CSV table of C-alpha atoms and ligand atoms in Angstrom, one decimal:
chain,number,residue,atom,x,y,z
Z,996,MET,CA,-0.2,0.1,0.0
Z,997,LYS,CA,1.4,3.4,-0.6
Z,998,ILE,CA,0.1,6.4,1.2
Z,999,LEU,CA,0.4,9.9,0.8
Z,1000,ILE,CA,0.6,12.3,3.7
Z,1001,SER,CA,-0.7,15.4,2.1
Z,1002,ASP,CA,-1.1,18.1,4.8
Z,1003,ALA,CA,0.2,18.7,8.4
Z,1004,PHE,CA,0.0,15.5,10.9
Z,1005,ASP,CA,1.7,14.5,14.4
Z,1006,PRO,CA,5.7,14.4,13.1
Z,1007,SER,CA,5.4,10.5,14.6
Z,1008,LEU,CA,3.1,9.3,11.9
Z,1009,PRO,CA,5.0,8.3,8.9
Z,1010,ALA,CA,6.9,6.2,11.2
Z,1011,LYS,CA,3.7,4.5,12.6
Z,1012,LEU,CA,2.2,4.4,9.1
Z,1013,GLU,CA,5.3,2.1,7.9
Z,1014,VAL,CA,3.9,-0.8,8.9
Z,1015,PHE,CA,1.1,-0.4,6.3
Z,1016,GLY,CA,3.6,0.2,2.8
Z,1017,GLU,CA,5.7,3.0,1.6
Z,1018,VAL,CA,4.8,6.4,3.2
Z,1019,THR,CA,5.7,9.4,1.1
Z,1020,GLU,CA,4.9,13.1,1.2
Z,1021,ASP,CA,5.7,14.0,-2.0
Z,1022,LYS,CA,2.3,15.2,-3.5
Z,1023,ALA,CA,3.6,14.6,-7.0
Z,1024,ARG,CA,3.2,11.0,-6.7
Z,1025,LEU,CA,-0.4,11.7,-6.3
Z,1026,ALA,CA,-1.4,9.2,-9.4
Z,1027,GLU,CA,0.8,6.2,-7.8
Z,1028,VAL,CA,-1.0,6.3,-3.8
Z,1029,ASP,CA,-3.8,4.6,-2.7
Z,1030,VAL,CA,-3.9,6.3,-0.2
Z,1031,VAL,CA,-4.3,10.0,1.2
Z,1032,LEU,CA,-3.9,11.8,4.2
Z,1033,VAL,CA,-5.0,15.2,4.1
Z,1034,ARG,CA,-6.4,17.8,7.0
Z,1035,SER,CA,-7.8,21.4,5.5
Z,1036,LYS,CA,-5.5,22.7,3.2
Z,1037,THR,CA,-6.0,19.4,0.5
Z,1038,LYS,CA,-8.8,20.2,-1.5
Z,1039,CYS,CA,-10.3,16.5,-3.0
Z,1040,THR,CA,-11.9,18.4,-5.4
Z,1041,ARG,CA,-13.1,16.3,-8.7
Z,1042,ASP,CA,-10.1,17.5,-10.9
Z,1043,TYR,CA,-7.6,16.0,-7.5
Z,1044,ILE,CA,-9.4,12.6,-8.0
Z,1045,ASP,CA,-9.1,12.9,-11.2
Z,1046,GLN,CA,-5.5,12.8,-11.3
Z,1047,ALA,CA,-5.9,10.1,-8.2
Z,1048,THR,CA,-6.0,7.3,-10.5
Z,1049,ASN,CA,-4.8,4.1,-8.0
Z,1050,LEU,CA,-6.9,6.5,-5.1
Z,1051,ARG,CA,-9.0,3.6,-3.0
Z,1052,LEU,CA,-9.5,5.7,0.6
Z,1053,ILE,CA,-9.1,9.3,1.8
Z,1054,ILE,CA,-9.0,9.8,5.0
Z,1055,ARG,CA,-9.8,13.5,6.7
Z,1056,GLY,CA,-7.6,14.1,9.9
Z,1057,GLY,CA,-10.5,16.5,11.2
Z,1058,VAL,CA,-14.2,16.9,11.4
Z,1059,GLY,CA,-15.6,18.2,8.3
Z,1060,LEU,CA,-15.5,17.0,4.9
Z,1061,ASP,CA,-16.3,20.1,2.9
Z,1062,ASN,CA,-12.6,20.1,1.3
Z,1063,ILE,CA,-13.4,16.6,-0.1
Z,1064,ASP,CA,-16.3,16.2,-2.9
Z,1065,VAL,CA,-17.1,13.3,-1.0
Z,1066,GLU,CA,-20.0,12.2,-3.6
Z,1067,TYR,CA,-17.5,11.9,-6.4
Z,1068,ALA,CA,-15.3,10.2,-4.4
Z,1069,ARG,CA,-17.7,7.1,-3.7
Z,1070,SER,CA,-18.9,7.1,-7.1
Z,1071,LYS,CA,-15.4,6.4,-8.3
Z,1072,GLY,CA,-15.2,3.6,-5.3
Z,1073,ILE,CA,-13.0,5.2,-3.3
Z,1074,GLN,CA,-13.5,5.3,0.6
Z,1075,VAL,CA,-13.6,8.4,2.8
Z,1076,PHE,CA,-13.2,8.9,6.5
Z,1077,ASN,CA,-12.6,11.7,8.5
Z,1078,THR,CA,-11.7,11.1,12.9
Z,1079,ALA,CA,-15.2,12.5,13.8
Z,1080,GLU,CA,-14.3,12.3,17.7
Z,1081,ALA,CA,-10.7,13.1,17.9
Z,1082,SER,CA,-10.8,17.3,17.9
Z,1083,ALA,CA,-13.8,17.6,20.3
Z,1084,VAL,CA,-12.1,18.6,23.2
Z,1085,ALA,CA,-8.7,20.6,21.5
Z,1086,VAL,CA,-12.2,22.7,20.0
Z,1087,ALA,CA,-14.1,23.2,22.6
Z,1088,GLU,CA,-11.2,24.3,24.8
Z,1089,LEU,CA,-10.5,27.2,22.4
Z,1090,ALA,CA,-14.3,28.0,22.2
Z,1091,PHE,CA,-14.1,28.3,25.9
Z,1092,ALA,CA,-11.0,30.2,25.8
Z,1093,LEU,CA,-12.8,32.9,22.9
Z,1094,MET,CA,-15.9,33.3,25.2
Z,1095,ILE,CA,-14.3,33.9,28.5
Z,1096,ALA,CA,-11.9,36.1,26.8
Z,1097,VAL,CA,-14.6,38.5,25.8
Z,1098,PRO,CA,-16.2,39.0,29.6
Z,1099,THR,CA,-12.9,39.0,31.1
Z,1100,ARG,CA,-11.3,41.8,28.6
Z,1101,LEU,CA,-8.6,39.8,28.4
Z,1102,VAL,CA,-7.2,40.7,24.6
Z,1103,ASP,CA,-8.1,44.7,25.6
Z,1104,GLY,CA,-6.0,44.4,29.0
Z,1105,HIS,CA,-3.6,42.4,26.7
Z,1106,VAL,CA,-3.1,45.2,24.0
Z,1107,ALA,CA,-3.7,48.2,26.2
Z,1108,MET,CA,-0.3,46.6,28.5
Z,1109,SER,CA,1.8,45.9,25.5
Z,1110,GLY,CA,1.0,49.8,24.5
Z,1111,ARG,CA,2.0,50.8,28.2
Z,1112,LYS,CA,-1.2,51.7,29.2
Z,1113,TRP,CA,-2.7,50.9,32.5
Z,1114,LEU,CA,-6.7,50.8,31.7
Z,1115,LYS,CA,-7.7,49.4,35.5
Z,1116,LYS,CA,-10.3,52.0,35.9
Z,1117,GLU,CA,-11.6,52.0,31.9
Z,1118,LEU,CA,-11.9,48.1,31.2
Z,1119,LYS,CA,-14.7,46.9,33.0
Z,1120,ARG,CA,-16.0,43.2,33.0
Z,1121,SER,CA,-18.4,40.8,33.6
Z,1122,GLU,CA,-18.9,37.1,34.6
Z,1123,LEU,CA,-19.8,34.4,33.3
Z,1124,MET,CA,-21.8,32.8,36.2
Z,1125,GLY,CA,-25.7,32.7,35.3
Z,1126,LYS,CA,-25.3,33.9,32.0
Z,1127,THR,CA,-27.0,31.4,29.3
Z,1128,LEU,CA,-24.8,30.1,26.7
Z,1129,GLY,CA,-26.9,28.9,23.2
Z,1130,LEU,CA,-25.2,25.8,21.6
Z,1131,VAL,CA,-26.1,26.1,17.7
Z,1132,GLY,CA,-24.9,22.7,16.8
Z,1133,ALA,CA,-25.0,20.0,20.3
Z,1134,GLY,CA,-22.5,17.1,18.7
Z,1135,ASN,CA,-19.5,16.2,20.1
Z,1136,ILE,CA,-17.7,20.2,20.6
Z,1137,GLY,CA,-21.0,21.5,21.5
Z,1138,THR,CA,-21.1,19.0,24.2
Z,1139,GLU,CA,-17.4,19.6,25.4
Z,1140,LEU,CA,-18.3,23.1,25.9
Z,1141,ALA,CA,-21.4,22.7,27.1
Z,1142,ARG,CA,-19.5,20.7,30.1
Z,1143,ARG,CA,-17.6,23.4,30.9
Z,1144,ALA,CA,-19.8,26.1,30.5
Z,1145,ILE,CA,-22.3,24.5,32.8
Z,1146,ALA,CA,-18.9,24.1,35.3
Z,1147,PHE,CA,-18.9,27.7,35.1
Z,1148,GLY,CA,-22.1,28.1,36.4
Z,1149,MET,CA,-23.7,29.0,33.1
Z,1150,ARG,CA,-27.5,27.7,31.9
Z,1151,VAL,CA,-26.8,25.7,28.2
Z,1152,ILE,CA,-29.6,25.4,25.8
Z,1153,ALA,CA,-29.4,24.0,22.5
Z,1154,TYR,CA,-30.4,24.1,18.6
Z,1155,ASP,CA,-29.9,21.2,17.0
Z,1156,PRO,CA,-32.8,19.6,15.1
Z,1157,LEU,CA,-31.3,16.3,14.6
Z,1158,LEU,CA,-31.0,15.4,18.3
Z,1159,LYS,CA,-33.9,14.4,20.1
Z,1160,SER,CA,-32.9,14.5,23.5
Z,1161,HIS,CA,-29.1,15.3,24.9
Z,1162,GLU,CA,-27.1,14.4,28.1
Z,1163,CYS,CA,-27.2,18.0,29.6
Z,1164,VAL,CA,-28.3,21.0,27.6
Z,1165,ASP,CA,-32.3,21.7,27.0
Z,1166,LEU,CA,-32.7,21.2,23.5
Z,1167,VAL,CA,-34.9,24.3,22.4
Z,1168,SER,CA,-35.9,26.1,19.1
Z,1169,LEU,CA,-33.8,28.4,17.1
Z,1170,ASP,CA,-36.2,31.2,17.5
Z,1171,ALA,CA,-35.9,30.5,21.8
Z,1172,LEU,CA,-32.2,30.9,21.5
Z,1173,PHE,CA,-31.5,33.6,20.0
Z,1174,GLY,CA,-34.1,35.3,22.3
Z,1175,GLN,CA,-32.1,34.0,25.4
Z,1176,ALA,CA,-28.5,33.1,25.0
Z,1177,ASP,CA,-26.2,36.0,26.3
Z,1178,TYR,CA,-23.6,33.9,24.3
Z,1179,ILE,CA,-23.8,32.3,20.9
Z,1180,SER,CA,-21.3,29.4,19.6
Z,1181,LEU,CA,-21.7,27.3,16.4
Z,1182,HIS,CA,-20.6,23.8,16.4
Z,1183,VAL,CA,-22.6,22.8,13.2
Z,1184,PRO,CA,-21.0,21.6,9.6
Z,1185,LEU,CA,-21.4,24.1,6.6
Z,1186,THR,CA,-23.8,22.7,4.7
Z,1187,ASP,CA,-26.8,24.6,2.9
Z,1188,SER,CA,-29.0,25.1,5.8
Z,1189,THR,CA,-25.9,26.5,8.3
Z,1190,ARG,CA,-24.4,28.9,5.1
Z,1191,GLY,CA,-25.3,32.6,6.3
Z,1192,MET,CA,-27.4,31.3,9.3
Z,1193,ILE,CA,-25.7,34.4,11.2
Z,1194,ASN,CA,-27.1,37.2,9.3
Z,1195,ALA,CA,-29.2,40.6,9.6
Z,1196,ASP,CA,-32.1,38.9,10.0
Z,1197,THR,CA,-31.1,36.6,12.4
Z,1198,ILE,CA,-28.9,38.9,14.4
Z,1199,ALA,CA,-32.2,40.9,14.5
Z,1200,GLN,CA,-33.8,38.6,16.4
Z,1201,MET,CA,-30.9,38.1,19.4
Z,1202,LYS,CA,-30.7,40.2,22.5
Z,1203,ASP,CA,-28.8,43.4,22.8
Z,1204,GLY,CA,-25.5,42.9,23.5
Z,1205,VAL,CA,-24.7,39.2,22.4
Z,1206,THR,CA,-21.4,37.7,22.0
Z,1207,ILE,CA,-21.3,35.2,19.0
Z,1208,ILE,CA,-18.3,32.6,18.9
Z,1209,ASN,CA,-17.3,31.0,15.8
Z,1210,THR,CA,-15.3,27.4,16.5
Z,1211,ALA,CA,-17.7,25.9,13.3
Z,1212,ARG,CA,-17.1,26.9,9.7
Z,1213,GLY,CA,-16.4,31.0,8.4
Z,1214,GLY,CA,-19.1,30.4,5.8
Z,1215,CYS,CA,-22.4,29.8,8.4
Z,1216,VAL,CA,-21.9,33.8,8.8
Z,1217,ASN,CA,-22.3,36.8,6.7
Z,1218,GLU,CA,-19.5,38.7,7.6
Z,1219,GLN,CA,-21.0,42.0,6.2
Z,1220,ASP,CA,-24.0,41.7,8.2
Z,1221,LEU,CA,-21.3,40.6,12.0
Z,1222,VAL,CA,-19.7,43.6,10.9
Z,1223,ALA,CA,-22.2,45.9,10.8
Z,1224,ALA,CA,-24.2,44.4,14.1
Z,1225,LEU,CA,-20.4,45.1,15.8
Z,1226,ARG,CA,-20.4,48.6,14.7
Z,1227,SER,CA,-24.3,49.8,16.0
Z,1228,ALA,CA,-23.0,47.3,19.0
Z,1229,LYS,CA,-25.8,45.1,18.6
Z,1230,VAL,CA,-23.3,42.4,18.6
Z,1231,ARG,CA,-20.8,43.3,21.5
Z,1232,ALA,CA,-18.4,40.7,20.6
Z,1233,TYR,CA,-17.7,38.1,17.7
Z,1234,ALA,CA,-14.8,35.4,18.5
Z,1235,THR,CA,-13.8,33.5,15.5
Z,1236,ASP,CA,-11.3,31.1,14.7
Z,1237,VAL,CA,-12.7,30.7,10.7
Z,1238,PHE,CA,-13.1,32.3,8.2
Z,1239,MET,CA,-14.4,32.8,4.6
Z,1240,SER,CA,-11.1,31.4,3.6
Z,1241,ASP,CA,-7.5,30.5,5.3
Z,1242,PRO,CA,-6.2,33.2,5.6
Z,1243,PRO,CA,-9.1,35.7,5.2
Z,1244,ASP,CA,-8.9,37.7,2.4
Z,1245,ALA,CA,-6.8,41.0,2.6
Z,1246,ALA,CA,-10.6,42.8,2.2
Z,1247,CYS,CA,-12.1,40.6,5.2
Z,1248,PRO,CA,-13.9,43.0,7.0
Z,1249,LEU,CA,-13.4,41.5,10.7
Z,1250,TYR,CA,-9.9,43.0,10.2
Z,1251,ASP,CA,-11.1,46.6,10.5
Z,1252,ALA,CA,-14.2,45.7,12.9
Z,1253,PRO,CA,-14.6,46.7,16.2
Z,1254,ASN,CA,-14.9,43.8,19.3
Z,1255,ALA,CA,-13.8,41.1,17.1
Z,1256,ILE,CA,-11.4,38.4,18.3
Z,1257,MET,CA,-9.5,35.8,15.8
Z,1258,THR,CA,-7.2,33.0,15.8
Z,1259,PRO,CA,-6.1,31.6,12.6
Z,1260,HIS,CA,-8.0,28.3,12.8
Z,1261,LEU,CA,-6.4,26.6,15.6
Z,1262,GLY,CA,-9.5,24.7,16.9
Z,1263,ALA,CA,-7.5,21.2,16.1
Z,1264,SER,CA,-4.4,22.3,16.6
Z,1265,THR,CA,-3.2,20.6,19.8
Z,1266,ARG,CA,-0.1,18.6,20.6
Z,1267,GLU,CA,-2.6,16.3,22.1
Z,1268,ASN,CA,-5.3,15.8,19.2
Z,1269,MET,CA,-2.6,15.7,16.7
Z,1270,LEU,CA,-1.4,12.1,18.6
Z,1271,ARG,CA,-5.3,11.6,19.0
Z,1272,ILE,CA,-5.8,11.9,14.9
Z,1273,GLY,CA,-2.4,9.4,14.6
Z,1274,ASP,CA,-4.3,6.7,16.6
Z,1275,VAL,CA,-7.7,7.3,14.8
Z,1276,VAL,CA,-6.0,7.5,10.9
Z,1277,VAL,CA,-3.9,3.9,12.2
Z,1278,ARG,CA,-7.5,2.1,13.4
Z,1279,ILE,CA,-8.6,3.4,9.9
Z,1280,LEU,CA,-5.6,2.3,8.2
Z,1281,GLU,CA,-5.9,-1.4,9.9
Z,1282,ASP,CA,-9.6,-1.5,9.2
Z,1283,PHE,CA,-8.7,-1.2,5.3
Z,1284,GLN,CA,-6.5,-3.5,5.6
Z,1285,GLN,CA,-8.8,-5.8,7.4
Z,1286,HIS,CA,-11.2,-5.5,4.4
Z,1287,THR,CA,-9.5,-5.2,0.9
Z,1288,ALA,CA,-6.9,-8.4,2.2
M,1368,NAD,P1,-20.7,16.5,15.1
M,1368,NAD,O1,-21.3,16.3,14.1
M,1368,NAD,O2,-20.8,15.9,16.3
M,1368,NAD,O3,-21.7,17.7,15.8
M,1368,NAD,C1,-22.5,18.6,14.5
M,1368,NAD,C2,-23.8,18.9,15.1
M,1368,NAD,O4,-24.7,20.0,14.2
M,1368,NAD,C3,-24.9,17.6,15.2
M,1368,NAD,O5,-25.8,17.3,15.8
M,1368,NAD,C4,-26.4,18.1,14.1
M,1368,NAD,O6,-27.2,17.3,14.5
M,1368,NAD,C5,-26.0,19.3,14.1
M,1368,NAD,N1,-26.3,20.4,13.3
M,1368,NAD,C6,-26.5,19.9,11.5
M,1368,NAD,N2,-27.1,21.1,10.9
M,1368,NAD,C7,-27.6,21.6,11.6
M,1368,NAD,C8,-28.4,23.1,11.7
M,1368,NAD,N3,-29.2,23.1,11.0
M,1368,NAD,N4,-28.7,23.4,13.0
M,1368,NAD,C9,-28.5,23.4,14.2
M,1368,NAD,N5,-27.8,22.0,14.6
M,1368,NAD,C10,-27.2,21.6,13.2
M,1368,NAD,O7,-20.0,17.8,14.6
M,1368,NAD,P2,-18.5,18.3,15.9
M,1368,NAD,O8,-17.5,17.5,16.0
M,1368,NAD,O9,-19.0,19.1,17.1
M,1368,NAD,O10,-18.0,19.5,15.2
M,1368,NAD,C11,-18.7,20.6,14.3
M,1368,NAD,C12,-18.2,21.4,13.0
M,1368,NAD,O11,-17.3,21.8,14.1
M,1368,NAD,C13,-17.5,20.6,12.0
M,1368,NAD,O12,-18.7,20.1,11.6
M,1368,NAD,C14,-16.6,21.6,11.7
M,1368,NAD,O13,-17.6,22.0,10.8
M,1368,NAD,C15,-15.9,22.7,12.8
M,1368,NAD,N6,-14.8,22.1,13.5
M,1368,NAD,C16,-13.8,23.3,13.7
M,1368,NAD,C17,-12.4,22.9,14.0
M,1368,NAD,C18,-12.0,24.4,14.1
M,1368,NAD,O14,-10.3,23.9,14.0
M,1368,NAD,N7,-12.3,25.4,14.8
M,1368,NAD,C19,-12.0,21.8,14.2
M,1368,NAD,C20,-13.2,20.5,13.9
M,1368,NAD,C21,-14.5,21.2,13.9
């Protein structure tokens, strides 16, 4: 079996994969390989798949499959897997950090201190305790965030039309969530039903001064509408790890928006998670080898 590691995985992974066959990081050898490992950088489009004439398996280290034309791959007999649950803790910890950075004034305090300004009186803080967190999507990451928010004394509600019950949050309608949440955190895949779901109309339904956290996908939010809401202070802050593209276009309106806190798509990038993803990749390859032997 020939395996192409096309994106950045843990440095220990190539050695762990040698038991399955030849491992290469040379993308020019795409046409030779049976297996491709990608994260989000490599786009497995129709063209890409057509070039991979021996391909039998694509493994995406991570959650979404939106960088892979899954339907086309499967139509060519290529199996597609991701490492769905591995990243939940890593992303939930970042979502929590983005959320708590807002009421603690962490970024404002740091930026002021870096500029030698002592804003002790000016920077007014508030607390998460007693506030309502609304999760849009309560799967693996949403659930990990809920556990952490509950530990901080927050009330957690969620909108997730595919769930009938949830272990630790109250499931509510999207209207109820928008009407009640002080913090809204997105944990949905990017689909036709979630693309642009945070827009001028839905923002109008939210509480004044709501904070929105996005570790899902940039495309779930209409950035122009969001920036207008930041400027009017309808939205107190937008804390995001994800953008319309990686990295955002130079014209991205968030760069100049007030109260936008941004990280460069770091959600899954913990050392621990890279090791967990590697372990899941090995398990997928073991199964694949067993079933195709
Ligand atoms: P998951 O599949 O466990 O959970 C997603 C949940 O969203 C499911 O429960 C599903 O029922 C729900 N859902 C689907 N459509 C919905 C809709 N229209 N409205 C409300 N809920 C809806 O996935 P997860 O592991 O929790 O990951 C969620 C998303 O986080 C991924 O799809 C990916 O886009 C993103 N992600 C980002 C990073 C990062 O680095 N920032 C890393 C991993 C995942």
